[in-house]
PDB file of C-alpha atoms in Angstrom:
ATOM      1  CA  MET W 462     -61.270-105.858 198.423  1.00  0.00           C
ATOM      2  CA  ILE W 463     -57.321-105.175 198.960  1.00  0.00           C
ATOM      3  CA  GLN W 464     -55.191-103.231 196.625  1.00  0.00           C
ATOM      4  CA  SER W 465     -51.925-104.256 195.578  1.00  0.00           C
ATOM      5  CA  PRO W 466     -49.218-102.113 197.208  1.00  0.00           C
ATOM      6  CA  TYR W 467     -47.547-102.118 193.679  1.00  0.00           C
ATOM      7  CA  ARG W 468     -50.554-100.327 192.165  1.00  0.00           C
ATOM      8  CA  ARG W 469     -50.621 -97.972 195.759  1.00  0.00           C
ATOM      9  CA  GLY W 470     -46.998 -97.183 195.701  1.00  0.00           C
ATOM     10  CA  ALA W 471     -47.510 -96.078 191.951  1.00  0.00           C
ATOM     11  CA  GLU W 472     -50.236 -94.173 192.621  1.00  0.00           C
ATOM     12  CA  ASP W 473     -48.415 -92.374 195.733  1.00  0.00           C
ATOM     13  CA  GLY W 474     -45.228 -92.261 193.320  1.00  0.00           C
ATOM     14  CA  LEU W 475     -46.819 -89.993 190.529  1.00  0.00           C
ATOM     15  CA  ILE W 476     -47.844 -87.751 193.764  1.00  0.00           C
ATOM     16  CA  PHE W 477     -44.042 -88.455 195.607  1.00  0.00           C
ATOM     17  CA  GLY W 478     -42.592 -87.762 191.746  1.00  0.00           C
ATOM     18  CA  ILE W 479     -44.850 -84.161 191.476  1.00  0.00           C
ATOM     19  CA  TYR W 480     -43.017 -83.190 195.086  1.00  0.00           C
ATOM     20  CA  LEU W 481     -39.433 -84.373 194.173  1.00  0.00           C
ATOM     21  CA  THR W 482     -39.518 -82.183 190.487  1.00  0.00           C
ATOM     22  CA  VAL W 483     -40.866 -78.996 192.522  1.00  0.00           C
ATOM     23  CA  LEU W 484     -38.184 -79.893 195.572  1.00  0.00           C
ATOM     24  CA  PHE W 485     -35.252 -79.815 192.519  1.00  0.00           C
ATOM     25  CA  TYR W 486     -36.283 -76.828 190.999  1.00  0.00           C
ATOM     26  CA  ALA W 487     -36.639 -75.142 194.092  1.00  0.00           C
ATOM     27  CA  THR W 488     -33.018 -76.101 194.893  1.00  0.00           C
ATOM     28  CA  VAL W 489     -31.861 -75.002 191.534  1.00  0.00           C
ATOM     29  CA  LEU W 490     -33.621 -71.996 191.552  1.00  0.00           C
ATOM     30  CA  SER W 491     -32.652 -71.139 194.986  1.00  0.00           C
ATOM     31  CA  GLN W 492     -29.292 -69.561 193.471  1.00  0.00           C
ATOM     32  CA  GLN W 493     -30.881 -66.755 191.834  1.00  0.00           C
ATOM     33  CA  PHE W 494     -33.955 -66.709 194.141  1.00  0.00           C
ATOM     34  CA  PRO W 495     -32.522 -67.202 197.561  1.00  0.00           C
ATOM     35  CA  LEU W 496     -35.880 -67.265 199.284  1.00  0.00           C
ATOM     36  CA  LEU W 497     -36.594 -70.595 197.735  1.00  0.00           C
ATOM     37  CA  GLY W 498     -33.927 -72.256 199.355  1.00  0.00           C
ATOM     38  CA  PHE W 499     -35.992 -72.100 203.005  1.00  0.00           C
ATOM     39  CA  PRO W 500     -38.472 -73.809 201.417  1.00  0.00           C
ATOM     40  CA  ALA W 501     -37.097 -76.613 199.700  1.00  0.00           C
ATOM     41  CA  LEU W 502     -35.342 -77.192 203.092  1.00  0.00           C
ATOM     42  CA  ILE W 503     -38.512 -78.033 204.735  1.00  0.00           C
ATOM     43  CA  MET W 504     -39.421 -80.266 201.603  1.00  0.00           C
ATOM     44  CA  ILE W 505     -36.293 -82.193 202.005  1.00  0.00           C
ATOM     45  CA  ALA W 506     -37.139 -82.326 205.876  1.00  0.00           C
ATOM     46  CA  GLY W 507     -40.569 -83.371 204.626  1.00  0.00           C
ATOM     47  CA  VAL W 508     -39.537 -86.573 203.017  1.00  0.00           C
ATOM     48  CA  PRO W 509     -40.060 -89.030 205.650  1.00  0.00           C
ATOM     49  CA  VAL W 510     -43.258 -87.511 206.467  1.00  0.00           C
ATOM     50  CA  VAL W 511     -44.898 -87.414 203.443  1.00  0.00           C
ATOM     51  CA  ILE W 512     -44.042 -90.961 202.834  1.00  0.00           C
ATOM     52  CA  PHE W 513     -45.291 -91.898 206.354  1.00  0.00           C
ATOM     53  CA  MET W 514     -48.160 -90.190 205.817  1.00  0.00           C
ATOM     54  CA  MET W 515     -48.936 -92.262 202.169  1.00  0.00           C
ATOM     55  CA  MET W 516     -47.622 -95.667 204.138  1.00  0.00           C
ATOM     56  CA  LYS W 517     -50.488 -95.010 207.007  1.00  0.00           C
ATOM     57  CA  ARG W 518     -52.985 -94.153 205.107  1.00  0.00           C
ATOM     58  CA  TYR W 519     -52.493 -97.302 202.855  1.00  0.00           C
ATOM     59  CA  ALA W 520     -52.418 -99.515 206.312  1.00  0.00           C
ATOM     60  CA  VAL W 521     -55.694 -97.568 207.177  1.00  0.00           C
ATOM     61  CA  ARG W 522     -57.032 -98.894 204.351  1.00  0.00           C
ATOM     62  CA  LEU W 523     -56.128-102.598 204.528  1.00  0.00           C
ATOM     63  CA  GLY W 524     -56.837-102.802 207.917  1.00  0.00           C
ATOM     64  CA  ALA W 525     -55.806-105.932 209.502  1.00  0.00           C
ATOM     65  CA  ALA W 526     -54.475-107.402 206.587  1.00  0.00           C
ATOM     66  CA  SER W 527     -51.732-104.722 206.325  1.00  0.00           C
ATOM     67  CA  SER W 528     -48.393-106.115 206.881  1.00  0.00           C
ATOM     68  CA  PHE W 529     -44.979-104.817 207.153  1.00  0.00           C
ATOM     69  CA  SER W 530     -43.589-106.497 203.754  1.00  0.00           C
ATOM     70  CA  MET W 531     -46.910-105.035 201.658  1.00  0.00           C
ATOM     71  CA  LEU W 532     -45.893-101.597 203.427  1.00  0.00           C
ATOM     72  CA  TRP W 533     -42.328-102.057 202.309  1.00  0.00           C
ATOM     73  CA  MET W 534     -42.565-102.507 198.898  1.00  0.00           C
ATOM     74  CA  GLN W 535     -45.198 -99.841 198.248  1.00  0.00           C
ATOM     75  CA  GLY W 536     -42.908 -97.682 199.627  1.00  0.00           C
ATOM     76  CA  LEU W 537     -40.253 -99.046 197.196  1.00  0.00           C
ATOM     77  CA  VAL W 538     -42.165 -98.159 194.922  1.00  0.00           C
ATOM     78  CA  ILE W 539     -43.231 -95.161 195.722  1.00  0.00           C
ATOM     79  CA  PHE W 540     -39.280 -94.021 195.389  1.00  0.00           C
ATOM     80  CA  ALA W 541     -38.785 -96.102 192.176  1.00  0.00           C
ATOM     81  CA  CYS W 542     -41.770 -94.275 190.272  1.00  0.00           C
ATOM     82  CA  GLY W 543     -41.880 -90.818 192.243  1.00  0.00           C
ATOM     83  CA  SER W 544     -37.526 -91.012 191.504  1.00  0.00           C
ATOM     84  CA  THR W 545     -37.769 -91.602 187.734  1.00  0.00           C
ATOM     85  CA  ILE W 546     -40.596 -89.141 187.441  1.00  0.00           C
ATOM     86  CA  ALA W 547     -38.009 -86.673 188.846  1.00  0.00           C
ATOM     87  CA  CYS W 548     -35.428 -87.354 187.214  1.00  0.00           C
ATOM     88  CA  ALA W 549     -36.846 -87.558 184.162  1.00  0.00           C
ATOM     89  CA  MET W 550     -37.510 -83.375 184.593  1.00  0.00           C
ATOM     90  CA  LEU W 551     -33.639 -83.372 186.113  1.00  0.00           C
ATOM     91  CA  TYR W 552     -33.029 -84.879 182.423  1.00  0.00           C
ATOM     92  CA  ILE W 553     -34.540 -82.546 180.948  1.00  0.00           C
ATOM     93  CA  TYR W 554     -33.586 -79.100 182.968  1.00  0.00           C
ATOM     94  CA  LEU W 555     -29.793 -81.163 182.467  1.00  0.00           C
ATOM     95  CA  ARG W 556     -29.869 -81.366 178.775  1.00  0.00           C
ATOM     96  CA  TRP W 557     -31.761 -79.114 177.031  1.00  0.00           C
ATOM     97  CA  ILE W 558     -32.916 -75.637 179.569  1.00  0.00           C
ATOM     98  CA  ASN W 559     -29.742 -75.694 181.503  1.00  0.00           C
ATOM     99  CA  PRO W 560     -27.009 -77.860 179.304  1.00  0.00           C
ATOM    100  CA  ASP W 561     -23.834 -76.411 181.599  1.00  0.00           C
ATOM    101  CA  PHE W 562     -25.016 -76.787 184.499  1.00  0.00           C
ATOM    102  CA  PHE W 563     -22.422 -78.939 186.176  1.00  0.00           C
ATOM    103  CA  SER W 564     -19.541 -76.763 184.798  1.00  0.00           C
ATOM    104  CA  SER W 565     -21.177 -73.930 185.990  1.00  0.00           C
ATOM    105  CA  GLN W 566     -21.056 -75.255 189.042  1.00  0.00           C
ATOM    106  CA  LEU W 567     -17.702 -76.635 189.343  1.00  0.00           C
ATOM    107  CA  GLU W 568     -16.197 -73.325 187.924  1.00  0.00           C
ATOM    108  CA  TYR W 569     -18.008 -71.913 190.184  1.00  0.00           C
ATOM    109  CA  LEU W 570     -16.583 -73.657 193.182  1.00  0.00           C
ATOM    110  CA  ALA W 571     -12.653 -73.904 191.520  1.00  0.00           C
ATOM    111  CA  THR W 572     -13.095 -70.339 191.196  1.00  0.00           C
ATOM    112  CA  LEU W 573     -14.186 -69.673 194.750  1.00  0.00           C
ATOM    113  CA  LYS W 574     -12.194 -67.445 197.463  1.00  0.00           C
ATOM    114  CA  ILE W 575     -11.324 -69.176 200.959  1.00  0.00           C
ATOM    115  CA  ASP W 576      -9.703 -69.719 203.428  1.00  0.00           C
ATOM    116  CA  GLU W 577      -6.533 -71.916 202.959  1.00  0.00           C
ATOM    117  CA  SER W 578      -7.334 -73.171 206.370  1.00  0.00           C
ATOM    118  CA  THR W 579     -10.348 -74.636 205.391  1.00  0.00           C
ATOM    119  CA  GLU W 580      -8.824 -78.185 204.393  1.00  0.00           C
ATOM    120  CA  PHE W 581     -12.650 -79.536 202.904  1.00  0.00           C
ATOM    121  CA  LEU W 582     -13.240 -76.902 201.024  1.00  0.00           C
ATOM    122  CA  SER W 583      -9.540 -76.570 199.842  1.00  0.00           C
ATOM    123  CA  GLN W 584      -9.453 -80.058 198.696  1.00  0.00           C
ATOM    124  CA  SER W 585     -13.013 -79.477 196.820  1.00  0.00           C
ATOM    125  CA  LYS W 586     -11.520 -76.616 195.004  1.00  0.00           C
ATOM    126  CA  GLU W 587      -8.576 -78.233 193.989  1.00  0.00           C
ATOM    127  CA  MET W 588     -10.975 -81.267 192.639  1.00  0.00           C
ATOM    128  CA  ALA W 589     -13.519 -79.161 190.847  1.00  0.00           C
ATOM    129  CA  ARG W 590      -9.757 -77.586 188.933  1.00  0.00           C
ATOM    130  CA  GLN W 591      -8.667 -80.734 188.072  1.00  0.00           C
ATOM    131  CA  ILE W 592     -12.540 -82.132 186.492  1.00  0.00           C
ATOM    132  CA  LEU W 593     -12.346 -78.791 184.852  1.00  0.00           C
ATOM    133  CA  ASP W 594      -8.539 -79.381 183.784  1.00  0.00           C
ATOM    134  CA  ALA W 595      -8.844 -82.782 182.461  1.00  0.00           C
ATOM    135  CA  GLY W 596     -12.488 -82.220 180.915  1.00  0.00           C
ATOM    136  CA  MET W 597     -14.504 -85.278 182.961  1.00  0.00           C
ATOM    137  CA  ILE W 598     -17.769 -83.264 183.473  1.00  0.00           C
ATOM    138  CA  PRO W 599     -20.281 -85.768 184.563  1.00  0.00           C
ATOM    139  CA  ARG W 600     -23.340 -85.970 181.336  1.00  0.00           C
ATOM    140  CA  ALA W 601     -26.627 -85.457 181.840  1.00  0.00           C
ATOM    141  CA  ILE W 602     -27.594 -89.392 182.020  1.00  0.00           C
ATOM    142  CA  ASP W 603     -24.741 -90.609 184.245  1.00  0.00           C
ATOM    143  CA  MET W 604     -26.152 -88.199 186.914  1.00  0.00           C
ATOM    144  CA  VAL W 605     -29.670 -89.055 186.130  1.00  0.00           C
ATOM    145  CA  ILE W 606     -28.769 -92.898 186.900  1.00  0.00           C
ATOM    146  CA  GLU W 607     -26.811 -92.196 189.433  1.00  0.00           C
ATOM    147  CA  PHE W 608     -29.554 -89.918 191.391  1.00  0.00           C
ATOM    148  CA  ILE W 609     -32.834 -92.775 190.738  1.00  0.00           C
ATOM    149  CA  LEU W 610     -30.474 -95.729 192.286  1.00  0.00           C
ATOM    150  CA  LEU W 611     -29.863 -93.624 194.737  1.00  0.00           C
ATOM    151  CA  GLY W 612     -33.635 -92.593 195.386  1.00  0.00           C
ATOM    152  CA  VAL W 613     -34.377 -96.192 195.276  1.00  0.00           C
ATOM    153  CA  VAL W 614     -31.830 -97.523 197.650  1.00  0.00           C
ATOM    154  CA  SER W 615     -32.338 -94.449 200.064  1.00  0.00           C
ATOM    155  CA  GLY W 616     -35.830 -95.280 199.904  1.00  0.00           C
ATOM    156  CA  SER W 617     -35.717 -98.677 200.497  1.00  0.00           C
ATOM    157  CA  LEU W 618     -34.202 -98.269 203.985  1.00  0.00           C
ATOM    158  CA  LEU W 619     -36.481 -95.848 204.363  1.00  0.00           C
ATOM    159  CA  SER W 620     -39.644 -97.337 203.796  1.00  0.00           C
ATOM    160  CA  MET W 621     -38.377-100.349 205.979  1.00  0.00           C
ATOM    161  CA  VAL W 622     -37.581 -98.187 208.811  1.00  0.00           C
ATOM    162  CA  LEU W 623     -41.505 -96.578 208.048  1.00  0.00           C
ATOM    163  CA  SER W 624     -43.060 -99.709 207.903  1.00  0.00           C
ATOM    164  CA  ALA W 625     -41.699-101.134 210.700  1.00  0.00           C
ATOM    165  CA  ILE W 626     -42.353 -97.936 212.815  1.00  0.00           C
ATOM    166  CA  ILE W 627     -46.183 -98.054 211.709  1.00  0.00           C
ATOM    167  CA  ALA W 628     -46.508-102.610 212.342  1.00  0.00           C
ATOM    168  CA  ILE W 629     -44.781-101.898 215.362  1.00  0.00           C
ATOM    169  CA  THR W 630     -47.590 -98.745 216.288  1.00  0.00           C
ATOM    170  CA  GLY W 631     -50.613-100.794 215.015  1.00  0.00           C
ATOM    171  CA  GLY W 632     -50.467 -97.765 212.440  1.00  0.00           C
ATOM    172  CA  ASN W 633     -53.626-100.407 210.733  1.00  0.00           C
ATOM    173  CA  LYS W 634     -56.417 -98.912 213.118  1.00  0.00           C
ATOM    174  CA  LYS W 635     -58.216 -95.811 211.691  1.00  0.00           C
ATOM    175  CA  SER W 636     -56.624 -91.887 212.097  1.00  0.00           C
ATOM    176  CA  SER W 637     -56.900 -88.607 210.603  1.00  0.00           C
ATOM    177  CA  TYR W 638     -54.524 -89.718 207.862  1.00  0.00           C
TER     178      TYR W 638
END
């Protein structure tokens, strides 16, 4: 029986949501524990690999019924579900665990000692100061919605590319995935 790409994507999206949540916490906690920065970097680079493996496994299960559009839809649902789960955890963190996260990051940037010849950092420092002075610190819900949209849009593009790669290389053949 052919499993729906929506169901397969939702099931894989749960796993991917946990992956993104661990990635987020590793990134945030790397400020206090610098050794977490390396695993976070590896996890960021591993996102396309993880999604490819999920999509490839689905293509193998479908066999000849596998199509570009089914794989693309599966990838899109993986990102939509995964981003929603991870952003729910992000909201909990930003709302109740560390509600001063953005203000502390902006304050750190605004007080950073930098060489004035570095134009980008100088502009960033000035912008951070202006945001703090104007009281325009983003709310947790605003950032969560932006991250969900970013995840869905970027995930759609990545899924399209990976679907094409799997379809072109005959991804519905049995493999070790």
